XYZ file of C-alpha atoms in Angstrom:
441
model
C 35.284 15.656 -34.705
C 36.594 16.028 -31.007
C 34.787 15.257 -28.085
C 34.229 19.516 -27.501
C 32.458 20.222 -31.028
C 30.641 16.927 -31.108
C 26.912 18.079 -31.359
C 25.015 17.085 -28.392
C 22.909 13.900 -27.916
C 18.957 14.788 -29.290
C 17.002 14.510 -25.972
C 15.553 11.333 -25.944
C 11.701 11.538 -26.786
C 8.587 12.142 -24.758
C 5.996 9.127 -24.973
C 2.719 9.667 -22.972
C -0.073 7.293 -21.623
C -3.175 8.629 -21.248
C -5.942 6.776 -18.858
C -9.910 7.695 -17.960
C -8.900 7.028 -14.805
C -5.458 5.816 -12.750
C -4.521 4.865 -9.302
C -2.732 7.784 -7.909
C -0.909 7.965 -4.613
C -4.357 9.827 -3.832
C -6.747 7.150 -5.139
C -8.057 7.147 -8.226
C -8.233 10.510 -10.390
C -10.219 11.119 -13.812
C -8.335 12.040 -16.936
C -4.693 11.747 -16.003
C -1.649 11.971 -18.910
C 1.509 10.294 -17.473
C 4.680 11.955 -20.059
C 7.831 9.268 -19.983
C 11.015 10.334 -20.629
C 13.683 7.609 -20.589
C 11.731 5.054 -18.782
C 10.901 7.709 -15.797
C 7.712 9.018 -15.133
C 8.359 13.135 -15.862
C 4.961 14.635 -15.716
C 1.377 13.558 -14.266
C -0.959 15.887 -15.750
C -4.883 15.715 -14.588
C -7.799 17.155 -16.310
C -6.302 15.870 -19.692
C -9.046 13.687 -21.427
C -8.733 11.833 -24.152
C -11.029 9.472 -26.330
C -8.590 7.055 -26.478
C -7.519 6.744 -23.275
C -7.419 3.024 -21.537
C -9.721 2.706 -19.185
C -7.687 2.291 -15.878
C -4.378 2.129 -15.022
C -2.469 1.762 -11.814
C 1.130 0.623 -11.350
C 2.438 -2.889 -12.324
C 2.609 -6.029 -10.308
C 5.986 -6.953 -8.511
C 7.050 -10.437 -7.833
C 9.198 -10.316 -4.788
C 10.341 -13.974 -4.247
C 10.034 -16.718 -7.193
C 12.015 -19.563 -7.556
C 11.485 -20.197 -11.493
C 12.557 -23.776 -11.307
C 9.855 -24.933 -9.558
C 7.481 -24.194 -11.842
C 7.757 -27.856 -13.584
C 6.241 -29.413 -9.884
C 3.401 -27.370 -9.647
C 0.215 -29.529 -9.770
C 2.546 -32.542 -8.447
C 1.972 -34.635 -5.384
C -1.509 -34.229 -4.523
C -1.625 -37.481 -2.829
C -0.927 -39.015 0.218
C -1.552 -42.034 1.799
C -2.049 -40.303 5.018
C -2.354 -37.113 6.076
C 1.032 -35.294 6.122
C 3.143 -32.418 6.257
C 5.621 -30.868 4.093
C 8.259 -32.645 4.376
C 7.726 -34.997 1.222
C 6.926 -31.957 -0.642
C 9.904 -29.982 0.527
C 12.022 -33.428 0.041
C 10.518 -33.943 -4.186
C 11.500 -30.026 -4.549
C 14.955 -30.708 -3.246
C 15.638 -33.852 -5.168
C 13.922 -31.905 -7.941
C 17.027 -28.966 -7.432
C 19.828 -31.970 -6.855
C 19.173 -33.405 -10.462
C 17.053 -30.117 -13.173
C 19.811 -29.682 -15.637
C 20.937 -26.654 -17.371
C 17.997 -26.513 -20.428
C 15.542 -26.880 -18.745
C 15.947 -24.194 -16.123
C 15.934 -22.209 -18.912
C 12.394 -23.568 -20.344
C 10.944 -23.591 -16.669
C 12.234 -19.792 -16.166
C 10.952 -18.960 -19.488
C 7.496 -20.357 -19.003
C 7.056 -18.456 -15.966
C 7.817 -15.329 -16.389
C 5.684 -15.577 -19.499
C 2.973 -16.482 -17.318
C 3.983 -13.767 -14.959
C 3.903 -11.053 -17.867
C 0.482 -12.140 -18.953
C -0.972 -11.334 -15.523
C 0.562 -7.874 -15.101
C 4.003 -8.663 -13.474
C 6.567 -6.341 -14.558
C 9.359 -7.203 -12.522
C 10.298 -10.256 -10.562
C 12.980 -11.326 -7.944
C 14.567 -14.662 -8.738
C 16.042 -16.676 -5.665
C 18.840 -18.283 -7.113
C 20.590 -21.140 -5.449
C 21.545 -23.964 -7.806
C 24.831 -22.755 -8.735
C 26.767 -25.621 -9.884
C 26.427 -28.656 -12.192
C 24.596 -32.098 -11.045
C 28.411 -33.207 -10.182
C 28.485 -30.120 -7.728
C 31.016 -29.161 -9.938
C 31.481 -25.056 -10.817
C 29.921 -24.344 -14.346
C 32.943 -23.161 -17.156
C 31.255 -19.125 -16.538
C 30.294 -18.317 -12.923
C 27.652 -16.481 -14.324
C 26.436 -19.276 -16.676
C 22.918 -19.705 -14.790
C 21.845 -16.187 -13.891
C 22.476 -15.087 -17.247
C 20.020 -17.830 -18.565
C 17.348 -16.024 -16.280
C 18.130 -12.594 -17.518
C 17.445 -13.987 -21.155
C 14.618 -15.310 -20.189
C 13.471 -12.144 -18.504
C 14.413 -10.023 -21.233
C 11.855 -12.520 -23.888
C 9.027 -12.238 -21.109
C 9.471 -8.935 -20.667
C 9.872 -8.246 -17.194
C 12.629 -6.619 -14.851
C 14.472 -8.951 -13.043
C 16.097 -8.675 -9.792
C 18.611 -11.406 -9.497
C 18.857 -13.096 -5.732
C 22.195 -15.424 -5.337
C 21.404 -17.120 -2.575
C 24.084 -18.345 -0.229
C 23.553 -22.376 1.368
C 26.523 -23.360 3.492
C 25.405 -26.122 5.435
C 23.026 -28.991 6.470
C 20.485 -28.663 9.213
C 21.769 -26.537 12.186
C 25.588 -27.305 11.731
C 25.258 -31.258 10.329
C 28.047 -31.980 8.036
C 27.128 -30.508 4.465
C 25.605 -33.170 2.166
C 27.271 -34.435 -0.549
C 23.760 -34.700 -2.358
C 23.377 -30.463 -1.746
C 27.393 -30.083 -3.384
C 24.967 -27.962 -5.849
C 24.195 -25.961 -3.856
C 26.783 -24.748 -1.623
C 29.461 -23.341 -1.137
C 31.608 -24.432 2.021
C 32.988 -20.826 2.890
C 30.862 -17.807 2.347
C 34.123 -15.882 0.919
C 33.949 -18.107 -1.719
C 30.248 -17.629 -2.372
C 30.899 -13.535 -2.434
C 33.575 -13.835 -5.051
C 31.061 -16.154 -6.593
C 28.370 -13.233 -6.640
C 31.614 -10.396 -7.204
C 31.916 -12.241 -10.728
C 28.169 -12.315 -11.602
C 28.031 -8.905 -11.409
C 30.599 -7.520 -13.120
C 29.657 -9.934 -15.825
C 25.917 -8.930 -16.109
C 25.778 -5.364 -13.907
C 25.385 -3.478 -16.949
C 22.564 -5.403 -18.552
C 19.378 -3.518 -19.060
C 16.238 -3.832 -16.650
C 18.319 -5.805 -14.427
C 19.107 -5.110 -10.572
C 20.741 -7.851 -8.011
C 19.740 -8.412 -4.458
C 21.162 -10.982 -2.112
C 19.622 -13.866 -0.166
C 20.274 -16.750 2.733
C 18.219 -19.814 1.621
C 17.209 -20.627 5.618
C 18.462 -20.500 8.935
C 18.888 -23.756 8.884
C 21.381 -23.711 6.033
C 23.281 -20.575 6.944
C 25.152 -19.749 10.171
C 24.916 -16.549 12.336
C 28.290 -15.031 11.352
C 27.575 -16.101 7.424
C 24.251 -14.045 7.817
C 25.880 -10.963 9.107
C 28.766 -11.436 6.679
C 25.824 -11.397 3.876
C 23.731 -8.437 5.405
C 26.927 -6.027 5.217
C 28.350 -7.104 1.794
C 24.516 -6.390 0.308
C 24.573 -3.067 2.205
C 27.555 -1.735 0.914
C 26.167 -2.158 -2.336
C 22.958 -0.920 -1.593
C 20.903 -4.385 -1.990
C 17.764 -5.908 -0.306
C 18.531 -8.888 1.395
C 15.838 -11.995 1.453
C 15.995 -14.891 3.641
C 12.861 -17.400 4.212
C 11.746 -18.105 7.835
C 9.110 -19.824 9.652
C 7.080 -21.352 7.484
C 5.944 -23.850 9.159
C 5.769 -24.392 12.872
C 8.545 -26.946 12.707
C 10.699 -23.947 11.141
C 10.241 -22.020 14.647
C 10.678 -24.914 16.876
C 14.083 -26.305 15.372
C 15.151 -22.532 15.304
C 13.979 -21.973 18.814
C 16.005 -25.436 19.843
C 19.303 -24.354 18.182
C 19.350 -20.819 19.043
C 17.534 -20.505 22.055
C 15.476 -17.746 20.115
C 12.770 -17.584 17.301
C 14.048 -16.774 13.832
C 12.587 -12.737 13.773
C 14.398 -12.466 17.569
C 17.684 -14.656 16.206
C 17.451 -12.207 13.032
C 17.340 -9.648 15.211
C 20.151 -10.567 17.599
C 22.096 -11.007 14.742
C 21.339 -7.043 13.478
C 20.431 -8.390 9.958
C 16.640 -7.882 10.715
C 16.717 -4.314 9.273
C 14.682 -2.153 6.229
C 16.358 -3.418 3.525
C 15.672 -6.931 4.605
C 12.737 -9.111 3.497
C 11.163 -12.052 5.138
C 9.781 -14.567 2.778
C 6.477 -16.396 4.069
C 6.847 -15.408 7.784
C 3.868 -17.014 8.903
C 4.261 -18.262 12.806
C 4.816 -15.255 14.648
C 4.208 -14.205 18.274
C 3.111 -10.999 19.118
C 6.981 -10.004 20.143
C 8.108 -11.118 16.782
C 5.318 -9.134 15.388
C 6.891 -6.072 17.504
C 10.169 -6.839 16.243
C 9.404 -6.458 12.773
C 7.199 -3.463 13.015
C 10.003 -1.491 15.214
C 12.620 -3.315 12.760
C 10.820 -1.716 9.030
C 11.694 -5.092 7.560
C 9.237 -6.303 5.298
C 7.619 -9.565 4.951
C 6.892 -11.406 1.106
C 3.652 -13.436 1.313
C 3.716 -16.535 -1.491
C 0.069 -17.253 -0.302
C -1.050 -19.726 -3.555
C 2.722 -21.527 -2.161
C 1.530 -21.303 0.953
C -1.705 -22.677 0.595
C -0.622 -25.567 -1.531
C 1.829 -26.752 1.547
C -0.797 -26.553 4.039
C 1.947 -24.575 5.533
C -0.902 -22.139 8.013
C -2.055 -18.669 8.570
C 0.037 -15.537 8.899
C -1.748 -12.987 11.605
C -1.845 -10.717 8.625
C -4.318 -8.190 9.735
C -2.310 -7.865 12.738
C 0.985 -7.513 11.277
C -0.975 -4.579 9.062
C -1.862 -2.637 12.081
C 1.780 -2.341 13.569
C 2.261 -1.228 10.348
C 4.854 -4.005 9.125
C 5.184 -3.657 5.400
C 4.414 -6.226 2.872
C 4.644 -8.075 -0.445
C 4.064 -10.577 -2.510
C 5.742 -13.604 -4.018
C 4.669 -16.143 -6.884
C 7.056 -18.742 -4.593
C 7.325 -22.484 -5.919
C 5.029 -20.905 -8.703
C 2.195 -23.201 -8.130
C -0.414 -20.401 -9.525
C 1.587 -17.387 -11.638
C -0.534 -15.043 -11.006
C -0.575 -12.111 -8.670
C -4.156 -11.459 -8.636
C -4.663 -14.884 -6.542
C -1.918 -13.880 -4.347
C -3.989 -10.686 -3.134
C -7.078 -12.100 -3.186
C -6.125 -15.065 -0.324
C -4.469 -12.212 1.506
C -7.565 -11.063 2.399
C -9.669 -14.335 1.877
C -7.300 -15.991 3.821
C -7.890 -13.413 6.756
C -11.314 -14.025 6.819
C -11.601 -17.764 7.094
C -8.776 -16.979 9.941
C -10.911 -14.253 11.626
C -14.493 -15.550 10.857
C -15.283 -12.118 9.514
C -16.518 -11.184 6.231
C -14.479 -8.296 5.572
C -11.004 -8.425 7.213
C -8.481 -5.807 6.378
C -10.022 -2.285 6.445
C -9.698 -0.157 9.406
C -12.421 2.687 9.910
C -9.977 5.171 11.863
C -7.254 5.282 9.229
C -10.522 5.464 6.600
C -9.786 2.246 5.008
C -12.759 0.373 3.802
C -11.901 -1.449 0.878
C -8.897 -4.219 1.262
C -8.417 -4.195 -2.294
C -6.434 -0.448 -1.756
C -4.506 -2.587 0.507
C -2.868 -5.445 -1.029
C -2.581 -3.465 -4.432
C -0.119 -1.190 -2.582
C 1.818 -4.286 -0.997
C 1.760 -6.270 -4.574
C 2.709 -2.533 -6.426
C 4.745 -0.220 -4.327
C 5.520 -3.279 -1.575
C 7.134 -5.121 -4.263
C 8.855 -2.691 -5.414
C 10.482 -1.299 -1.922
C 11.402 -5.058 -1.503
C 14.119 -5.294 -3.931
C 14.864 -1.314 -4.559
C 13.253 -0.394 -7.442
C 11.953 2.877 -7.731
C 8.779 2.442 -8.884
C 5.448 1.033 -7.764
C 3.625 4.179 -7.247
C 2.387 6.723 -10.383
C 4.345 9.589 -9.372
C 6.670 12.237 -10.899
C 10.516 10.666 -11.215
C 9.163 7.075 -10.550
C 10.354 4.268 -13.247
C 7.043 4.028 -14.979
C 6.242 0.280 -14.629
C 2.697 0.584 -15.635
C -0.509 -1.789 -16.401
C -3.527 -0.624 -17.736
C -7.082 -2.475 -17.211
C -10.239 -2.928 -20.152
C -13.166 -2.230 -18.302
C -16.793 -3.897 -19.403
C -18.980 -0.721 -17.857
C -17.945 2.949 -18.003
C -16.472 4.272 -15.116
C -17.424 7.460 -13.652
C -16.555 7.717 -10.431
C -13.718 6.660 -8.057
C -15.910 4.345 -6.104
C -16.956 2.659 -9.459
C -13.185 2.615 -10.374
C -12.729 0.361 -6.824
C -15.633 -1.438 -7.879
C -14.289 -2.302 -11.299
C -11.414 -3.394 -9.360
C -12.928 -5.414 -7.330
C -14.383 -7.458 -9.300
C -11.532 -8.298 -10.846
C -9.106 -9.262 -7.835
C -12.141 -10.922 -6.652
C -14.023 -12.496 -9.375
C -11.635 -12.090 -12.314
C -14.760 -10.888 -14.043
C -15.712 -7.713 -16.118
C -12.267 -6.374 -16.063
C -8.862 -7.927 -18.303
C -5.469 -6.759 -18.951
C -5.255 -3.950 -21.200
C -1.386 -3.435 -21.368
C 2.025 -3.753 -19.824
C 5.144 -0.774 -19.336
C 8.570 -1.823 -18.107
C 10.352 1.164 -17.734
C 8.554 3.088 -19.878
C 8.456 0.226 -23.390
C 5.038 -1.093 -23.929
C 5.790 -5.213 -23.746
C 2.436 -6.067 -24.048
């Protein structure tokens, strides 16, 4: 049979969820029938009840910024002698990095993102920056590690979006480390055809995207950053570097560069839409109009955050310029993204002294919960370019539907179920999970 009287492919076939209510782009509408075809959201028909519909459903969770890894020193090192900082934290996780071999990376990334899929994740960005072996040697495949956290992705469940991260340095131009030879590589060239051989290994692997990343300012130089920016957007990739978290972050920035690390970002002309900003918390307002001017995004990792004592992001501030946001799981010290929204806004009020922090009357915004959803559904998703994140016609349908314990009748009740769940994590569970369209859960 030739390739002209071959009979055509059978289109592939329609599969529908049906939901007494879901979290349009709207709010929430009664009675809606989402039709699938090939992972893609075709049809959203309203006015289409059905007994056995779930009770809500909105779009997934993303996880913008994890570092899987990590996972295995959550609960660690609460104790101190004195009152400090984060350095001995940040020095354990390092030390953690120099010397976590090969197996279990592959346990600690599997445990997470199982933890991640049971609380409504469906897709999470992995910042990946222990390349080599313990020697600093190069592993026999060059894509040898990621390909451990796509397995592990693919047994959770979840999309990944794979983040090689590039570390060329130590502190602000110090001679590299032998101790970080894991780490880095000496010449960023050499780290691109690093990256150039992941993906044309793995690039065709399903519900699997690539972004690229900078682990800090202090570990990459200005011309390596701009040299990153371009090669991820010729190819169409977010790019995620972390800046000042802590005040220390800003200062030693501000003392090498003359500049703060949104302005030195900025200088550089890497501080752009398709970049994000993980944890971003010590701003001043003219960072704050950087960013907002700039449409980069920031990824909060408040649970991370929190742990390290590391301070308060002007978050309801950064809101109202209209600076778009995320969240991040981080060092994974709670997997869960329901805690990351809710200290978004509890966070804001302790920081505010206000009981209610981010609504705004004029834009008619009184509930914060419509809020962070949007940064932890459709923020996510903008952060690493996925098309999904909102319950729309030609959207990937990454999709999570909610059990409710009262009957919901109205869209404020809907909110109210809602609420109580980002809140108190009562009266409302996990109901089911779609990546790309397949049920996982």
């Amino acid at each position: 049979m030739t390739d002209e009287t071959r009979s055509p492919l059978p289109p592939e076939p329609i599969e529908e969820i049906v939901a007494h209510w879901a979290l349009l782009e709207e709010g929430w509408v009664p009675d809606v029938r989402l039709r699938l075809r090939g992972g893609i959201i075709e049809t959203v028909l309203r006015d289409a009840p059905d007994p056995d519909a779930v009770d809500l459903l909105l779009p997934g969770f993303h996880n913008a910024h994890a570092q899987s890894f990590l996972w295995s020193l959550r609960g660690r090192l609460q104790y101190a002698d004195a009152p400090e900082d984060e350095l001995p934290w940040r020095n354990a996780a390092m030390e953690w990095a120099r010397k976590v071999d090969l197996s279990t990376q592959e346990t600690t990334a599997s445990l997470a993102y199982r933890d991640m899929a049971q609380c409504g994740v469906v897709h999470v960005a992995e910042m990946l920056w222990i390349h080599h072996d313990r020697d600093g040697e190069a592993h026999s495949e060059p894509a040898q590690v990621a390909r451990m956290h796509v397995e592990a992705a693919r047994r959770a469940g979840l999309h990944l979006t794979l983040v090689p991260t590039y570390f060329g340095r130590s502190d602000y131009g110090q001679t590299l480390d032998g101790a970080d030879a894991r780490f880095a590589f000496a010449e960023v060239d050499a780290f691109l055809t690093h990256v150039e051989a992941i993906h044309a290994e793995l690039a065709g692997e399903p519900d699997l995207s690539f972004a690229l990343g900078a682990h800090g300012l202090d570990t990459v130089d200005g011309d390596a950053l701009q040299r990153l920016f371009a090669f991820a957007a010729q190819r169409g990739w977010s790019f995620h570097v972390p800046v000042a978290a802590f005040p220390r972050d800003v200062e030693r920035c501000v003392e090498h560069t003359g500049l703060s690390p949104v302005a030195y970002l900025h200088s550089l002309g890497v501080l752009q839409e398709r970049t994000t900003l993980i944890h971003a918390l010590h701003l001043s307002p003219s960072d704050q109009d950087l960013l907002a001017a700039s449409g980069a995004r920031i990824c909060a990792c408040p649970t991370t955050e929190r742990d390290l004592g590391a301070g308060l992001r002007p978050t309801r501030e950064l809101w109202a310029a209209g600076v778009p946001m995320c969240i991040g799981s981080g060092a994974n010290t709670i997997v869960d993204p329901r805690v990351e929204m809710l200290l978004l806004e509890a966070h804001e009020r302790l920081r505010l002294g206000r009981r209610i922090a981010l609504v705004d009357a004029a834009r008619g915004v009184r509930r914060p919960s419509s809020v962070v959803v949007a940064w932890a559904t459709a923020g996510g998703a903008a952060a690493c370019g996925r098309d999904s994140g909102v319950l729309a016609e030609g959207k990937i349908a990454d999709v999570i539907a909610l059990r409710a314990a009262d009957k919901v009748s109205t869209p404020a009740e809907a909110w109210d179920a809602l609420d109580r769940w980002l809140y108190c994590a009562v009266d409302v569970q996990i109901d089911g999970t779609w990546v790309s369209g397949v049920r996982r859960r």
